[in-house]
Amino acid sequence: MKLTLHIWRQQNAKSKGRFVKYDLDDVSPDMSFLEMLDVLNEKLIAEGQEPVAFDHDCREGICGTCGVVVSGRAHGPRDRTTMCQLHMREFKDGDTLWIEPWRAKAFPVLRDLIVDRSALDRIIAAGGFIGAPTGSAPDANAIPIPKEDADLAMDAAACIGCGACVAACPNASAMLFTAAKVSQFAKLPQGQPERYRRVKAMVRQMDFEGFGNCTNHGECSAACPKAISLDHIAQLNRDYLRSSLRADRRIVSEVGAG
Amino acid sequence: MAGIAIDVAVAAPRSRIAAFFGSTVGRKMVMAVTGVFLVLFVIGHMIGNLQVYLGPESLNHYAELLRELGHGGLIWVFRGTMLGAVALHVWAATALTLGSWAARPTGYRRRQQYVESTYASRTMRWGGPLLLIFIIYHLLHLTTGQAHGSFVVGDVYHNVVAGFSVWWVSGFYILAQLALGLHLYHGVWSMLQTLGLSHASYNRLRTVIALLIALVIAIGNISIPVAVLAGFVS
């Protein structure tokens, strides 16, 4: 396969980037998208040029490290996949592809196709955790959980934090990510103690990072490699409303000591 | 954790009210709750309007009834509520839109390819201002009469028929009602989603309700200028 690639090249966070055109002749349809970039980079290195910087790690679709926008679609044209699991057979011989990093104010470009997604880590740090005793693991079924709830929590927990939802959202909103991280605990008894504090703190951090707001387009869910449902956004909204309506618990001092 | 330092810039906590109205999710809820009021209003308004088909006496009597409810006081309470709802709706929409525009300073070179979003969802931000202009014109046209060529206070039927006999006035009304239909189709669904009303068993029903409300309102309201232009109502 022959491809014409327009790739975003940017030296560092401060410099201005631009598209550079590359022609690649020897693309096998069995390569993954990242392997195609590897081939390009080997060619660039052999020619004494700077290789294209891109994020990648597990290359089996579970880590959430890779991700670029290919001709206007996050993670490329195939549904429910990551860049590493997208194969070149999805494209045609002679195609022209525009390859760009995720675009959002909260995701500054570090170099070429690599963006800084630590804003997502800070949202997690604000409340995406539960209190749990250390030591040996508890019995698996010590707390009975309805099958539906366990399944819904698992669906939310499938989020790999790749940021495609932000990239695909016309508003650059991180609602699907934040909602998945809220919802995975909201459905389970282990998530209840911090439930209403969590949603407030995570939404506050999400806004603070400079993400846009959710207008319920649904582009996030369509771009999500794990097809996380908009129902989780409704769950976040529900919890946020409930959390805002109830006053934070105050310590009542009029009780006897001991 | 040796060697790993997460850059920690953390949002400061605020009071409950400030946190709610300052957050994107809280502002969306302001949109949704005021949206509930506005949707209920347009449904009631359309039902009232359709009395034009019952003849001048019916419509004029209905208008008089509205004006005199609660010794003429209730209509002002109602108008105040609606004005407040519109103002909050516009405030939330403006604040959220500006935030979203700022959230992506560098756009994509290749226009985003849309998969799930609809024409209705992508035109909310254009339909909204168009509807605001329409509401102002509509009030000047059929409530206060400044934008009407032959306005007669109290004769609603005459004002409607004379007003809609001008083809471009009817054209603007029809255009605005089409925009309203689109706005309602995404708006009603979005409102339910924002208020957290979602359940796998009922989610398809949300789309059906949104489509039904949008179609009934748009068709019901558009029928009136069409009927006047066609000479069916005169």
PDB file of N, CA and C in Angstrom, chain B residues 108-183:
ATOM      1  N   TYR B 108      -8.864  21.082  15.018  1.00  0.00           N
ATOM      2  CA  TYR B 108      -8.315  20.061  14.133  1.00  0.00           C
ATOM      3  C   TYR B 108      -8.184  20.596  12.723  1.00  0.00           C
ATOM      4  N   ARG B 109      -7.131  20.147  12.042  1.00  0.00           N
ATOM      5  CA  ARG B 109      -6.918  20.571  10.669  1.00  0.00           C
ATOM      6  C   ARG B 109      -8.026  19.997   9.789  1.00  0.00           C
ATOM      7  N   ARG B 110      -8.214  18.696   9.958  1.00  0.00           N
ATOM      8  CA  ARG B 110      -9.325  18.059   9.258  1.00  0.00           C
ATOM      9  C   ARG B 110     -10.528  18.210  10.169  1.00  0.00           C
ATOM     10  N   ARG B 111     -11.627  18.749   9.642  1.00  0.00           N
ATOM     11  CA  ARG B 111     -12.842  18.909  10.412  1.00  0.00           C
ATOM     12  C   ARG B 111     -13.178  17.587  11.089  1.00  0.00           C
ATOM     13  N   GLN B 112     -13.614  17.670  12.344  1.00  0.00           N
ATOM     14  CA  GLN B 112     -13.987  16.446  13.047  1.00  0.00           C
ATOM     15  C   GLN B 112     -15.075  15.698  12.284  1.00  0.00           C
ATOM     16  N   GLN B 113     -14.897  14.393  12.198  1.00  0.00           N
ATOM     17  CA  GLN B 113     -15.948  13.586  11.566  1.00  0.00           C
ATOM     18  C   GLN B 113     -16.940  13.192  12.648  1.00  0.00           C
ATOM     19  N   TYR B 114     -18.189  13.538  12.434  1.00  0.00           N
ATOM     20  CA  TYR B 114     -19.183  13.271  13.463  1.00  0.00           C
ATOM     21  C   TYR B 114     -19.794  11.894  13.280  1.00  0.00           C
ATOM     22  N   VAL B 115     -19.938  11.191  14.391  1.00  0.00           N
ATOM     23  CA  VAL B 115     -20.473   9.834  14.345  1.00  0.00           C
ATOM     24  C   VAL B 115     -21.860   9.789  14.988  1.00  0.00           C
ATOM     25  N   GLU B 116     -21.927  10.269  16.227  1.00  0.00           N
ATOM     26  CA  GLU B 116     -23.146  10.131  17.011  1.00  0.00           C
ATOM     27  C   GLU B 116     -23.963  11.417  17.075  1.00  0.00           C
ATOM     28  N   SER B 117     -23.293  12.573  16.977  1.00  0.00           N
ATOM     29  CA  SER B 117     -24.016  13.824  17.168  1.00  0.00           C
ATOM     30  C   SER B 117     -24.991  14.024  16.010  1.00  0.00           C
ATOM     31  N   THR B 118     -26.035  14.817  16.259  1.00  0.00           N
ATOM     32  CA  THR B 118     -27.056  15.027  15.243  1.00  0.00           C
ATOM     33  C   THR B 118     -26.998  16.470  14.749  1.00  0.00           C
ATOM     34  N   TYR B 119     -27.684  16.732  13.661  1.00  0.00           N
ATOM     35  CA  TYR B 119     -27.777  18.100  13.169  1.00  0.00           C
ATOM     36  C   TYR B 119     -28.366  18.985  14.266  1.00  0.00           C
ATOM     37  N   ALA B 120     -29.363  18.437  14.976  1.00  0.00           N
ATOM     38  CA  ALA B 120     -30.010  19.197  16.049  1.00  0.00           C
ATOM     39  C   ALA B 120     -29.026  19.527  17.161  1.00  0.00           C
ATOM     40  N   SER B 121     -28.188  18.566  17.555  1.00  0.00           N
ATOM     41  CA  SER B 121     -27.274  18.820  18.674  1.00  0.00           C
ATOM     42  C   SER B 121     -26.200  19.820  18.278  1.00  0.00           C
ATOM     43  N   ARG B 122     -25.786  19.804  16.999  1.00  0.00           N
ATOM     44  CA  ARG B 122     -24.721  20.710  16.580  1.00  0.00           C
ATOM     45  C   ARG B 122     -25.221  22.123  16.304  1.00  0.00           C
ATOM     46  N   THR B 123     -26.534  22.292  16.172  1.00  0.00           N
ATOM     47  CA  THR B 123     -27.053  23.633  15.873  1.00  0.00           C
ATOM     48  C   THR B 123     -27.681  24.302  17.094  1.00  0.00           C
ATOM     49  N   MET B 124     -27.537  23.699  18.280  1.00  0.00           N
ATOM     50  CA  MET B 124     -28.124  24.292  19.489  1.00  0.00           C
ATOM     51  C   MET B 124     -27.636  25.730  19.691  1.00  0.00           C
ATOM     52  N   ARG B 125     -26.347  25.947  19.437  1.00  0.00           N
ATOM     53  CA  ARG B 125     -25.760  27.262  19.710  1.00  0.00           C
ATOM     54  C   ARG B 125     -26.126  28.306  18.666  1.00  0.00           C
ATOM     55  N   TRP B 126     -26.637  27.881  17.527  1.00  0.00           N
ATOM     56  CA  TRP B 126     -27.117  28.843  16.530  1.00  0.00           C
ATOM     57  C   TRP B 126     -28.621  29.007  16.652  1.00  0.00           C
ATOM     58  N   GLY B 127     -29.297  27.889  16.952  1.00  0.00           N
ATOM     59  CA  GLY B 127     -30.748  27.929  17.127  1.00  0.00           C
ATOM     60  C   GLY B 127     -31.136  28.777  18.323  1.00  0.00           C
ATOM     61  N   GLY B 128     -30.353  28.701  19.397  1.00  0.00           N
ATOM     62  CA  GLY B 128     -30.663  29.458  20.615  1.00  0.00           C
ATOM     63  C   GLY B 128     -30.762  30.952  20.367  1.00  0.00           C
ATOM     64  N   PRO B 129     -29.685  31.590  19.861  1.00  0.00           N
ATOM     65  CA  PRO B 129     -29.758  33.035  19.570  1.00  0.00           C
ATOM     66  C   PRO B 129     -30.867  33.392  18.573  1.00  0.00           C
ATOM     67  N   LEU B 130     -31.093  32.517  17.572  1.00  0.00           N
ATOM     68  CA  LEU B 130     -32.169  32.784  16.610  1.00  0.00           C
ATOM     69  C   LEU B 130     -33.518  32.820  17.330  1.00  0.00           C
ATOM     70  N   LEU B 131     -33.706  31.864  18.268  1.00  0.00           N
ATOM     71  CA  LEU B 131     -34.963  31.829  19.013  1.00  0.00           C
ATOM     72  C   LEU B 131     -35.112  33.049  19.916  1.00  0.00           C
ATOM     73  N   LEU B 132     -33.990  33.526  20.468  1.00  0.00           N
ATOM     74  CA  LEU B 132     -34.053  34.719  21.318  1.00  0.00           C
ATOM     75  C   LEU B 132     -34.508  35.929  20.497  1.00  0.00           C
ATOM     76  N   ILE B 133     -33.934  36.076  19.295  1.00  0.00           N
ATOM     77  CA  ILE B 133     -34.348  37.168  18.406  1.00  0.00           C
ATOM     78  C   ILE B 133     -35.826  37.012  18.068  1.00  0.00           C
ATOM     79  N   PHE B 134     -36.225  35.763  17.801  1.00  0.00           N
ATOM     80  CA  PHE B 134     -37.626  35.510  17.461  1.00  0.00           C
ATOM     81  C   PHE B 134     -38.551  35.884  18.615  1.00  0.00           C
ATOM     82  N   ILE B 135     -38.161  35.512  19.848  1.00  0.00           N
ATOM     83  CA  ILE B 135     -39.024  35.794  21.009  1.00  0.00           C
ATOM     84  C   ILE B 135     -39.223  37.306  21.154  1.00  0.00           C
ATOM     85  N   ILE B 136     -38.129  38.074  21.009  1.00  0.00           N
ATOM     86  CA  ILE B 136     -38.227  39.539  21.123  1.00  0.00           C
ATOM     87  C   ILE B 136     -39.160  40.083  20.033  1.00  0.00           C
ATOM     88  N   TYR B 137     -38.953  39.598  18.794  1.00  0.00           N
ATOM     89  CA  TYR B 137     -39.804  40.057  17.692  1.00  0.00           C
ATOM     90  C   TYR B 137     -41.260  39.663  17.924  1.00  0.00           C
ATOM     91  N   HIS B 138     -41.455  38.422  18.368  1.00  0.00           N
ATOM     92  CA  HIS B 138     -42.797  37.884  18.590  1.00  0.00           C
ATOM     93  C   HIS B 138     -43.549  38.708  19.649  1.00  0.00           C
ATOM     94  N   LEU B 139     -42.843  39.114  20.709  1.00  0.00           N
ATOM     95  CA  LEU B 139     -43.479  39.929  21.748  1.00  0.00           C
ATOM     96  C   LEU B 139     -43.849  41.315  21.198  1.00  0.00           C
ATOM     97  N   LEU B 140     -42.942  41.900  20.406  1.00  0.00           N
ATOM     98  CA  LEU B 140     -43.220  43.217  19.812  1.00  0.00           C
ATOM     99  C   LEU B 140     -44.324  43.117  18.765  1.00  0.00           C
ATOM    100  N   HIS B 141     -44.461  41.941  18.169  1.00  0.00           N
ATOM    101  CA  HIS B 141     -45.419  41.760  17.083  1.00  0.00           C
ATOM    102  C   HIS B 141     -46.820  41.464  17.604  1.00  0.00           C
ATOM    103  N   LEU B 142     -46.948  40.453  18.441  1.00  0.00           N
ATOM    104  CA  LEU B 142     -48.294  40.018  18.827  1.00  0.00           C
ATOM    105  C   LEU B 142     -48.669  40.264  20.291  1.00  0.00           C
ATOM    106  N   THR B 143     -47.708  40.774  21.107  1.00  0.00           N
ATOM    107  CA  THR B 143     -48.090  41.086  22.490  1.00  0.00           C
ATOM    108  C   THR B 143     -48.237  42.595  22.673  1.00  0.00           C
ATOM    109  N   THR B 144     -47.202  43.337  22.276  1.00  0.00           N
ATOM    110  CA  THR B 144     -47.266  44.792  22.470  1.00  0.00           C
ATOM    111  C   THR B 144     -47.663  45.539  21.193  1.00  0.00           C
ATOM    112  N   GLY B 145     -47.377  44.948  20.014  1.00  0.00           N
ATOM    113  CA  GLY B 145     -47.888  45.497  18.775  1.00  0.00           C
ATOM    114  C   GLY B 145     -47.029  46.494  18.034  1.00  0.00           C
ATOM    115  N   GLN B 146     -45.850  46.875  18.609  1.00  0.00           N
ATOM    116  CA  GLN B 146     -45.012  47.873  17.931  1.00  0.00           C
ATOM    117  C   GLN B 146     -44.541  47.414  16.553  1.00  0.00           C
ATOM    118  N   ALA B 147     -44.354  46.087  16.404  1.00  0.00           N
ATOM    119  CA  ALA B 147     -43.856  45.577  15.131  1.00  0.00           C
ATOM    120  C   ALA B 147     -45.004  45.079  14.256  1.00  0.00           C
ATOM    121  N   HIS B 148     -46.222  45.563  14.521  1.00  0.00           N
ATOM    122  CA  HIS B 148     -47.406  45.099  13.810  1.00  0.00           C
ATOM    123  C   HIS B 148     -48.028  46.264  13.064  1.00  0.00           C
ATOM    124  N   GLY B 149     -48.443  46.048  11.830  1.00  0.00           N
ATOM    125  CA  GLY B 149     -48.980  47.142  11.025  1.00  0.00           C
ATOM    126  C   GLY B 149     -50.349  47.634  11.478  1.00  0.00           C
ATOM    127  N   SER B 150     -51.221  46.717  11.908  1.00  0.00           N
ATOM    128  CA  SER B 150     -52.586  47.132  12.275  1.00  0.00           C
ATOM    129  C   SER B 150     -53.016  46.468  13.569  1.00  0.00           C
ATOM    130  N   PHE B 151     -52.249  46.743  14.649  1.00  0.00           N
ATOM    131  CA  PHE B 151     -52.485  46.087  15.932  1.00  0.00           C
ATOM    132  C   PHE B 151     -53.723  46.660  16.624  1.00  0.00           C
ATOM    133  N   VAL B 152     -54.616  45.775  17.076  1.00  0.00           N
ATOM    134  CA  VAL B 152     -55.797  46.206  17.827  1.00  0.00           C
ATOM    135  C   VAL B 152     -55.714  45.565  19.210  1.00  0.00           C
ATOM    136  N   VAL B 153     -55.619  46.384  20.250  1.00  0.00           N
ATOM    137  CA  VAL B 153     -55.505  45.841  21.609  1.00  0.00           C
ATOM    138  C   VAL B 153     -56.755  45.019  21.931  1.00  0.00           C
ATOM    139  N   GLY B 154     -56.552  43.779  22.367  1.00  0.00           N
ATOM    140  CA  GLY B 154     -57.665  42.925  22.776  1.00  0.00           C
ATOM    141  C   GLY B 154     -58.226  42.052  21.671  1.00  0.00           C
ATOM    142  N   ASP B 155     -58.005  42.428  20.400  1.00  0.00           N
ATOM    143  CA  ASP B 155     -58.521  41.603  19.299  1.00  0.00           C
ATOM    144  C   ASP B 155     -57.396  40.686  18.779  1.00  0.00           C
ATOM    145  N   VAL B 156     -57.145  39.640  19.551  1.00  0.00           N
ATOM    146  CA  VAL B 156     -56.038  38.738  19.237  1.00  0.00           C
ATOM    147  C   VAL B 156     -56.227  38.098  17.863  1.00  0.00           C
ATOM    148  N   TYR B 157     -57.448  37.684  17.588  1.00  0.00           N
ATOM    149  CA  TYR B 157     -57.734  36.987  16.337  1.00  0.00           C
ATOM    150  C   TYR B 157     -57.381  37.862  15.135  1.00  0.00           C
ATOM    151  N   HIS B 158     -57.816  39.104  15.180  1.00  0.00           N
ATOM    152  CA  HIS B 158     -57.492  40.034  14.099  1.00  0.00           C
ATOM    153  C   HIS B 158     -55.980  40.220  13.971  1.00  0.00           C
ATOM    154  N   ASN B 159     -55.301  40.383  15.115  1.00  0.00           N
ATOM    155  CA  ASN B 159     -53.854  40.602  15.089  1.00  0.00           C
ATOM    156  C   ASN B 159     -53.122  39.427  14.457  1.00  0.00           C
ATOM    157  N   VAL B 160     -53.579  38.214  14.778  1.00  0.00           N
ATOM    158  CA  VAL B 160     -52.946  37.013  14.223  1.00  0.00           C
ATOM    159  C   VAL B 160     -53.167  36.961  12.708  1.00  0.00           C
ATOM    160  N   VAL B 161     -54.407  37.101  12.296  1.00  0.00           N
ATOM    161  CA  VAL B 161     -54.734  36.966  10.874  1.00  0.00           C
ATOM    162  C   VAL B 161     -54.061  38.074  10.057  1.00  0.00           C
ATOM    163  N   ALA B 162     -54.164  39.330  10.556  1.00  0.00           N
ATOM    164  CA  ALA B 162     -53.541  40.447   9.821  1.00  0.00           C
ATOM    165  C   ALA B 162     -52.024  40.297   9.800  1.00  0.00           C
ATOM    166  N   GLY B 163     -51.456  39.876  10.924  1.00  0.00           N
ATOM    167  CA  GLY B 163     -50.006  39.722  11.015  1.00  0.00           C
ATOM    168  C   GLY B 163     -49.481  38.673  10.061  1.00  0.00           C
ATOM    169  N   PHE B 164     -50.124  37.521  10.041  1.00  0.00           N
ATOM    170  CA  PHE B 164     -49.650  36.406   9.216  1.00  0.00           C
ATOM    171  C   PHE B 164     -50.005  36.566   7.737  1.00  0.00           C
ATOM    172  N   SER B 165     -50.828  37.552   7.405  1.00  0.00           N
ATOM    173  CA  SER B 165     -51.145  37.766   5.990  1.00  0.00           C
ATOM    174  C   SER B 165     -49.942  38.326   5.238  1.00  0.00           C
ATOM    175  N   VAL B 166     -48.988  38.897   5.989  1.00  0.00           N
ATOM    176  CA  VAL B 166     -47.748  39.373   5.364  1.00  0.00           C
ATOM    177  C   VAL B 166     -46.843  38.160   5.185  1.00  0.00           C
ATOM    178  N   TRP B 167     -46.474  37.849   3.926  1.00  0.00           N
ATOM    179  CA  TRP B 167     -45.790  36.576   3.679  1.00  0.00           C
ATOM    180  C   TRP B 167     -44.455  36.440   4.386  1.00  0.00           C
ATOM    181  N   TRP B 168     -43.692  37.551   4.460  1.00  0.00           N
ATOM    182  CA  TRP B 168     -42.366  37.408   5.073  1.00  0.00           C
ATOM    183  C   TRP B 168     -42.435  37.289   6.587  1.00  0.00           C
ATOM    184  N   VAL B 169     -43.487  37.844   7.179  1.00  0.00           N
ATOM    185  CA  VAL B 169     -43.687  37.664   8.629  1.00  0.00           C
ATOM    186  C   VAL B 169     -43.962  36.187   8.904  1.00  0.00           C
ATOM    187  N   SER B 170     -44.874  35.616   8.115  1.00  0.00           N
ATOM    188  CA  SER B 170     -45.174  34.195   8.248  1.00  0.00           C
ATOM    189  C   SER B 170     -43.920  33.355   8.012  1.00  0.00           C
ATOM    190  N   GLY B 171     -43.138  33.771   7.008  1.00  0.00           N
ATOM    191  CA  GLY B 171     -41.893  33.043   6.697  1.00  0.00           C
ATOM    192  C   GLY B 171     -40.952  33.008   7.886  1.00  0.00           C
ATOM    193  N   PHE B 172     -40.817  34.152   8.566  1.00  0.00           N
ATOM    194  CA  PHE B 172     -39.925  34.200   9.724  1.00  0.00           C
ATOM    195  C   PHE B 172     -40.461  33.322  10.860  1.00  0.00           C
ATOM    196  N   TYR B 173     -41.783  33.372  11.052  1.00  0.00           N
ATOM    197  CA  TYR B 173     -42.395  32.518  12.088  1.00  0.00           C
ATOM    198  C   TYR B 173     -42.145  31.040  11.784  1.00  0.00           C
ATOM    199  N   ILE B 174     -42.309  30.660  10.508  1.00  0.00           N
ATOM    200  CA  ILE B 174     -42.133  29.249  10.137  1.00  0.00           C
ATOM    201  C   ILE B 174     -40.682  28.828  10.352  1.00  0.00           C
ATOM    202  N   LEU B 175     -39.761  29.687   9.926  1.00  0.00           N
ATOM    203  CA  LEU B 175     -38.324  29.409  10.118  1.00  0.00           C
ATOM    204  C   LEU B 175     -38.005  29.238  11.606  1.00  0.00           C
ATOM    205  N   ALA B 176     -38.543  30.147  12.422  1.00  0.00           N
ATOM    206  CA  ALA B 176     -38.270  30.094  13.859  1.00  0.00           C
ATOM    207  C   ALA B 176     -38.850  28.820  14.480  1.00  0.00           C
ATOM    208  N   GLN B 177     -40.011  28.391  13.986  1.00  0.00           N
ATOM    209  CA  GLN B 177     -40.624  27.172  14.541  1.00  0.00           C
ATOM    210  C   GLN B 177     -39.842  25.929  14.134  1.00  0.00           C
ATOM    211  N   LEU B 178     -39.256  25.957  12.932  1.00  0.00           N
ATOM    212  CA  LEU B 178     -38.385  24.838  12.532  1.00  0.00           C
ATOM    213  C   LEU B 178     -37.159  24.794  13.451  1.00  0.00           C
ATOM    214  N   ALA B 179     -36.607  25.978  13.734  1.00  0.00           N
ATOM    215  CA  ALA B 179     -35.464  26.052  14.649  1.00  0.00           C
ATOM    216  C   ALA B 179     -35.868  25.567  16.038  1.00  0.00           C
ATOM    217  N   LEU B 180     -37.091  25.928  16.448  1.00  0.00           N
ATOM    218  CA  LEU B 180     -37.578  25.502  17.766  1.00  0.00           C
ATOM    219  C   LEU B 180     -37.710  23.980  17.816  1.00  0.00           C
ATOM    220  N   GLY B 181     -38.200  23.408  16.733  1.00  0.00           N
ATOM    221  CA  GLY B 181     -38.334  21.945  16.661  1.00  0.00           C
ATOM    222  C   GLY B 181     -36.983  21.267  16.833  1.00  0.00           C
ATOM    223  N   LEU B 182     -35.972  21.764  16.119  1.00  0.00           N
ATOM    224  CA  LEU B 182     -34.620  21.197  16.238  1.00  0.00           C
ATOM    225  C   LEU B 182     -34.086  21.371  17.656  1.00  0.00           C
ATOM    226  N   HIS B 183     -34.300  22.580  18.204  1.00  0.00           N
ATOM    227  CA  HIS B 183     -33.811  22.898  19.544  1.00  0.00           C
ATOM    228  C   HIS B 183     -34.466  21.970  20.576  1.00  0.00           C
TER     229      HIS B 183
END
